[in-house]
Tab-separated table of C-alpha atoms in Angstrom:
chain	number	residue	atom	x	y	z
A	11	MET	CA	44.068	22.315	-18.302
A	12	ALA	CA	41.841	19.693	-19.208
A	13	HIS	CA	43.027	17.519	-16.474
A	14	VAL	CA	41.905	20.140	-14.006
A	15	VAL	CA	38.424	20.352	-15.332
A	16	THR	CA	37.748	16.877	-15.414
A	17	SER	CA	38.712	16.620	-12.068
A	18	ALA	CA	36.742	19.327	-10.827
A	19	SER	CA	33.919	17.670	-12.756
A	20	GLY	CA	34.392	14.692	-11.143
A	21	ARG	CA	34.389	16.178	-7.790
A	22	LYS	CA	31.112	17.890	-8.469
A	23	GLY	CA	29.720	14.239	-9.616
A	24	ARG	CA	30.736	12.827	-6.409
A	25	VAL	CA	29.110	15.527	-4.457
A	26	LEU	CA	25.676	15.568	-6.370
A	27	ALA	CA	25.215	12.068	-6.722
A	28	PRO	CA	24.481	11.599	-2.949
A	29	ALA	CA	22.463	14.664	-3.013
A	30	PHE	CA	20.262	13.415	-5.823
A	31	ALA	CA	20.144	9.635	-4.343
A	32	SER	CA	18.970	11.268	-0.964
A	33	LEU	CA	16.094	13.562	-2.910
A	34	GLY	CA	14.953	10.097	-5.005
A	35	LEU	CA	14.624	8.009	-1.639
A	36	SER	CA	12.707	10.633	0.180
A	37	GLY	CA	10.000	10.036	-2.447
A	38	CYS	CA	9.847	6.266	-0.680
A	39	ALA	CA	8.479	7.959	2.383
A	40	GLY	CA	5.509	9.377	3.413
A	41	LYS	CA	2.099	8.349	5.392
A	42	LEU	CA	0.871	7.019	2.137
A	43	SER	CA	4.127	5.222	1.023
A	44	ILE	CA	3.839	1.550	0.407
A	45	LEU	CA	7.725	1.604	0.739
A	46	ASP	CA	7.375	2.708	4.618
A	47	PRO	CA	5.569	-0.237	5.900
A	48	ALA	CA	4.591	-0.330	9.353
A	49	GLY	CA	2.689	-3.356	9.803
A	50	PRO	CA	3.380	-7.163	8.863
A	51	ALA	CA	1.091	-7.244	5.687
A	52	ALA	CA	2.404	-4.051	4.462
A	53	GLN	CA	6.112	-5.127	5.025
A	54	SER	CA	4.912	-8.414	2.603
A	55	THR	CA	3.352	-5.916	-0.154
A	56	ALA	CA	6.579	-3.578	-0.017
A	57	LEU	CA	8.864	-6.945	-0.143
A	58	LEU	CA	6.837	-8.036	-3.523
A	59	TRP	CA	7.228	-4.386	-4.879
A	60	TRP	CA	11.377	-4.524	-4.136
A	61	VAL	CA	11.334	-8.211	-5.827
A	62	MET	CA	9.358	-7.091	-8.912
A	63	PHE	CA	11.377	-4.018	-8.998
A	64	ALA	CA	14.699	-5.794	-8.867
A	65	GLY	CA	13.301	-8.097	-11.717
A	66	ALA	CA	12.358	-5.520	-13.851
A	67	LEU	CA	15.958	-3.616	-13.278
A	68	ALA	CA	17.635	-7.428	-14.090
A	69	ILE	CA	15.666	-7.616	-17.328
A	70	MET	CA	16.165	-4.490	-18.526
A	71	ALA	CA	19.895	-4.790	-18.062
A	72	LEU	CA	20.140	-7.993	-20.230
A	73	VAL	CA	17.865	-6.199	-22.981
A	74	LEU	CA	20.386	-3.302	-23.121
A	75	GLY	CA	23.361	-5.459	-22.524
A	76	LEU	CA	22.240	-7.603	-25.526
A	77	VAL	CA	21.498	-4.239	-27.443
A	78	GLY	CA	24.969	-2.861	-26.743
A	79	PHE	CA	26.773	-5.854	-27.268
A	80	ALA	CA	25.026	-6.256	-31.056
A	81	PHE	CA	25.901	-2.785	-31.596
A	82	LEU	CA	29.336	-2.749	-30.579
A	83	LYS	CA	29.800	-6.236	-32.354
A	84	PRO	CA	27.921	-5.986	-35.739
A	85	GLY	CA	27.004	-9.325	-37.038
A	86	TRP	CA	26.984	-10.874	-33.304
A	87	GLY	CA	24.304	-13.645	-32.956
A	88	ARG	CA	23.760	-14.126	-36.867
A	89	ASP	CA	24.733	-17.702	-36.416
A	90	ILE	CA	21.893	-18.313	-33.656
A	91	PRO	CA	19.018	-19.438	-35.847
A	92	PRO	CA	15.861	-17.097	-35.379
A	93	ARG	CA	13.897	-20.196	-33.980
A	94	ARG	CA	16.223	-20.555	-31.183
A	95	TRP	CA	15.817	-16.571	-30.510
A	96	LEU	CA	11.855	-17.035	-30.482
A	97	VAL	CA	12.339	-20.206	-28.332
A	98	TRP	CA	14.617	-19.575	-25.541
A	99	GLY	CA	14.440	-15.295	-25.656
A	100	GLY	CA	10.751	-15.152	-26.312
A	101	LEU	CA	9.418	-17.929	-24.550
A	102	ALA	CA	11.774	-19.642	-22.249
A	103	PHE	CA	13.177	-16.762	-20.293
A	104	PRO	CA	10.037	-14.608	-19.875
A	105	GLY	CA	8.217	-17.981	-18.868
A	106	VAL	CA	10.706	-19.055	-16.049
A	107	VAL	CA	10.637	-15.023	-14.839
A	108	LEU	CA	6.710	-14.674	-14.784
A	109	SER	CA	6.321	-18.152	-13.345
A	110	ALA	CA	8.468	-17.164	-10.372
A	111	LEU	CA	7.060	-13.845	-9.765
A	112	LEU	CA	3.551	-15.387	-9.969
A	113	VAL	CA	4.621	-18.188	-7.255
A	114	PHE	CA	5.756	-15.141	-5.052
A	115	ALA	CA	2.848	-13.094	-5.383
A	116	LEU	CA	0.195	-15.689	-4.785
A	117	ALA	CA	2.428	-16.736	-1.589
A	118	THR	CA	2.345	-13.092	-0.567
A	119	GLY	CA	-1.329	-12.554	-1.329
A	120	GLU	CA	-2.057	-15.975	0.961
A	121	ARG	CA	-0.185	-13.819	3.826
A	122	LEU	CA	-2.488	-10.964	3.339
A	123	LEU	CA	-6.087	-12.710	3.551
A	124	ALA	CA	-8.170	-12.371	6.708
A	125	HIS	CA	-8.362	-16.050	7.576
A	126	PRO	CA	-11.185	-16.684	9.547
A	127	GLY	CA	-11.294	-18.428	13.038
A	128	ARG	CA	-8.653	-16.826	14.589
A	129	PRO	CA	-9.900	-16.027	18.491
A	130	GLY	CA	-9.729	-12.893	20.227
A	131	LEU	CA	-9.407	-10.699	17.302
A	132	VAL	CA	-11.061	-6.992	17.388
A	133	ARG	CA	-13.204	-6.257	14.579
A	134	VAL	CA	-14.513	-2.993	13.293
A	135	GLU	CA	-16.703	-2.109	10.775
A	136	ALA	CA	-15.813	0.341	7.842
A	137	LEU	CA	-18.851	2.319	6.096
A	138	PRO	CA	-17.935	4.731	3.118
A	139	HIS	CA	-20.606	7.338	2.555
A	140	GLN	CA	-20.387	9.906	-0.200
A	141	TRP	CA	-17.970	11.402	1.210
A	142	ALA	CA	-16.766	10.366	4.270
A	143	TRP	CA	-16.013	7.007	6.243
A	144	GLU	CA	-17.539	6.188	9.210
A	145	PHE	CA	-16.341	3.516	11.721
A	146	ARG	CA	-18.213	1.344	14.260
A	147	TYR	CA	-17.169	-0.881	16.837
A	148	PRO	CA	-19.306	-3.842	17.895
A	149	GLY	CA	-20.224	-3.788	21.365
A	150	GLN	CA	-19.757	-0.172	21.524
A	151	SER	CA	-22.646	2.559	20.869
A	152	GLY	CA	-21.758	5.088	18.522
A	153	SER	CA	-19.339	5.361	15.764
A	154	THR	CA	-16.550	7.796	14.696
A	155	SER	CA	-16.183	9.637	11.526
A	156	GLY	CA	-12.744	9.798	9.860
A	157	VAL	CA	-10.851	8.320	12.426
A	158	LEU	CA	-10.269	4.737	13.017
A	159	HIS	CA	-8.942	3.425	16.302
A	160	LEU	CA	-7.019	0.292	16.683
A	161	PRO	CA	-4.827	-0.917	19.388
A	162	ALA	CA	-1.236	-1.296	18.578
A	163	GLY	CA	0.740	-4.637	17.883
A	164	GLN	CA	-2.784	-6.633	17.455
A	165	PRO	CA	-4.511	-7.914	14.382
A	166	VAL	CA	-7.565	-6.129	13.593
A	167	ASP	CA	-10.230	-7.348	11.335
A	168	VAL	CA	-11.870	-4.368	9.040
A	169	ALA	CA	-15.529	-5.112	7.831
A	170	VAL	CA	-15.638	-2.890	5.217
A	171	ILE	CA	-19.186	-2.448	4.222
A	172	GLY	CA	-20.527	-0.931	0.919
A	173	THR	CA	-23.232	1.427	1.393
A	174	ASP	CA	-24.244	3.654	-1.769
A	175	VAL	CA	-21.172	3.412	-4.514
A	176	ILE	CA	-17.921	1.353	-4.889
A	177	HIS	CA	-15.301	2.819	-2.965
A	178	ALA	CA	-11.981	1.403	-1.544
A	179	PHE	CA	-10.614	1.346	1.713
A	180	TRP	CA	-6.802	1.570	1.863
A	181	VAL	CA	-4.123	2.442	4.658
A	182	PRO	CA	-1.053	1.769	2.668
A	183	ARG	CA	1.365	1.414	5.373
A	184	LEU	CA	-0.711	-1.129	7.138
A	185	ALA	CA	-2.050	-3.205	4.464
A	186	GLY	CA	-3.372	-3.588	0.796
A	187	LYS	CA	-6.278	-1.959	-0.526
A	188	ILE	CA	-10.050	-3.696	-0.497
A	189	ASP	CA	-13.315	-2.853	-2.234
A	190	ALA	CA	-16.402	-1.444	-0.683
A	191	ILE	CA	-19.149	-2.951	-3.229
A	192	PRO	CA	-22.821	-2.415	-1.911
A	193	GLY	CA	-24.462	-5.287	-0.985
A	194	HIS	CA	-21.347	-7.084	0.084
A	195	VAL	CA	-19.082	-7.304	3.286
A	196	ASN	CA	-15.520	-7.542	2.436
A	197	VAL	CA	-13.012	-8.084	5.384
A	198	ILE	CA	-9.171	-6.989	5.551
A	199	ARG	CA	-6.898	-7.461	8.487
A	200	LEU	CA	-4.794	-4.554	9.557
A	201	GLN	CA	-1.696	-4.452	12.418
A	202	ALA	CA	-0.031	-1.615	13.224
A	203	ASP	CA	3.457	-2.673	14.940
A	204	ARG	CA	3.704	0.614	16.986
A	205	PRO	CA	1.199	3.349	17.988
A	206	GLY	CA	0.806	6.161	16.021
A	207	THR	CA	-1.258	7.879	13.323
A	208	TYR	CA	-1.667	6.323	9.660
A	209	GLY	CA	-3.342	7.859	6.658
A	210	GLY	CA	-5.979	6.162	4.525
A	211	VAL	CA	-7.626	7.154	1.495
A	212	CYS	CA	-10.602	5.689	-0.465
A	213	ALA	CA	-8.618	4.558	-3.643
A	214	GLU	CA	-11.429	4.101	-6.134
A	215	PHE	CA	-13.027	7.096	-7.734
A	216	CYS	CA	-16.479	7.723	-6.505
A	217	GLY	CA	-17.631	10.649	-7.688
A	218	VAL	CA	-16.814	14.398	-7.133
A	219	GLY	CA	-16.086	14.354	-3.777
A	220	HIS	CA	-13.650	11.452	-3.890
A	221	ALA	CA	-10.415	13.682	-3.202
A	222	GLU	CA	-12.188	14.237	0.333
A	223	MET	CA	-12.584	10.625	1.223
A	224	SER	CA	-9.219	10.600	3.204
A	225	PHE	CA	-9.292	9.279	6.697
A	226	SER	CA	-6.785	8.443	9.749
A	227	VAL	CA	-6.066	5.080	11.548
A	228	LEU	CA	-5.047	6.122	15.242
A	229	ALA	CA	-3.015	3.014	16.866
A	230	HIS	CA	-2.893	3.236	20.626
A	231	PRO	CA	-1.067	1.345	22.998
A	232	PRO	CA	-3.373	-1.819	24.033
A	233	GLU	CA	-3.540	-1.245	27.656
A	234	SER	CA	-5.107	2.169	26.589
A	235	TYR	CA	-6.827	1.056	23.767
A	236	GLY	CA	-10.499	0.587	25.718
A	237	ALA	CA	-10.496	4.079	27.406
A	238	ALA	CA	-9.138	5.916	24.360
A	239	LEU	CA	-11.891	4.156	22.428
A	240	ALA	CA	-14.584	5.091	24.814
A	241	ALA	CA	-13.457	8.830	25.015
A	242	ALA	CA	-13.776	9.240	21.210
A	243	LEU	CA	-16.944	7.694	21.057
A	244	SER	CA	-18.213	10.318	23.942
A	245	LEU	CA	-16.807	12.975	21.855
A	246	ALA	CA	-18.182	11.876	18.528
A	247	THR	CA	-21.748	11.372	20.496
A	248	THR	CA	-21.551	14.959	21.988
A	249	ALA	CA	-20.317	16.486	18.844
A	250	GLN	CA	-23.529	14.937	17.097
A	251	PRO	CA	-26.037	18.146	16.473
A	252	GLU	CA	-29.500	17.467	18.327
A	253	PRO	CA	-32.475	17.427	16.245
A	254	GLN	CA	-34.220	20.751	15.458
A	255	GLU	CA	-37.638	21.018	16.732
A	256	THR	CA	-40.049	22.015	14.013
A	257	GLN	CA	-42.808	24.437	14.547
A	258	PRO	CA	-46.576	23.652	13.178
């Protein structure tokens, strides 16, 4: 009977394990997930996350292994001088791991920068207000609110211009975040690999309406971007309320 119970438990575990794994992996997707990248900058960020996650798992496994070994074999390691434990375990090992992660993170950060001087780049302006995002397109009249229009497959520089308080511009599936500081202009480079809609948020608490400061990035096919942007700007202009005349 015990053998039957064990077999049943084993079969149940084999059935439930993939289900729990699928449930956990489903949390890695979504419109605001950095683990579901849709552009070069976001891919670099996701790779950095996975490298740091793998490093953390390796360190945890090593520490737990040493703890388990010491528990199963009491007295193990007593012949090793405490100074050696401190030098190798407390300084050398963490120093090597952290140095490697630092070099990798710096190289990744360099790839995320919007280096100037690249010809032919599309440039837009993002202006945060309490509590909505306004997007302007140099060379075009008008602006859009809550929706940023970009051509897919092309790098786009977004100039984030602070207007009132500190905000943060973040499109997790396309790039990292950058702060919007009053009196400063910070530039971040976005690129969507394919047409689609991508979610964006303000990632810096900016007051009671902070939760309302979400926006969308709409990436159009390059051949239809100009027409789509013109239509969006025309619609935004039409939707603006006309000024009311005041009676004397």
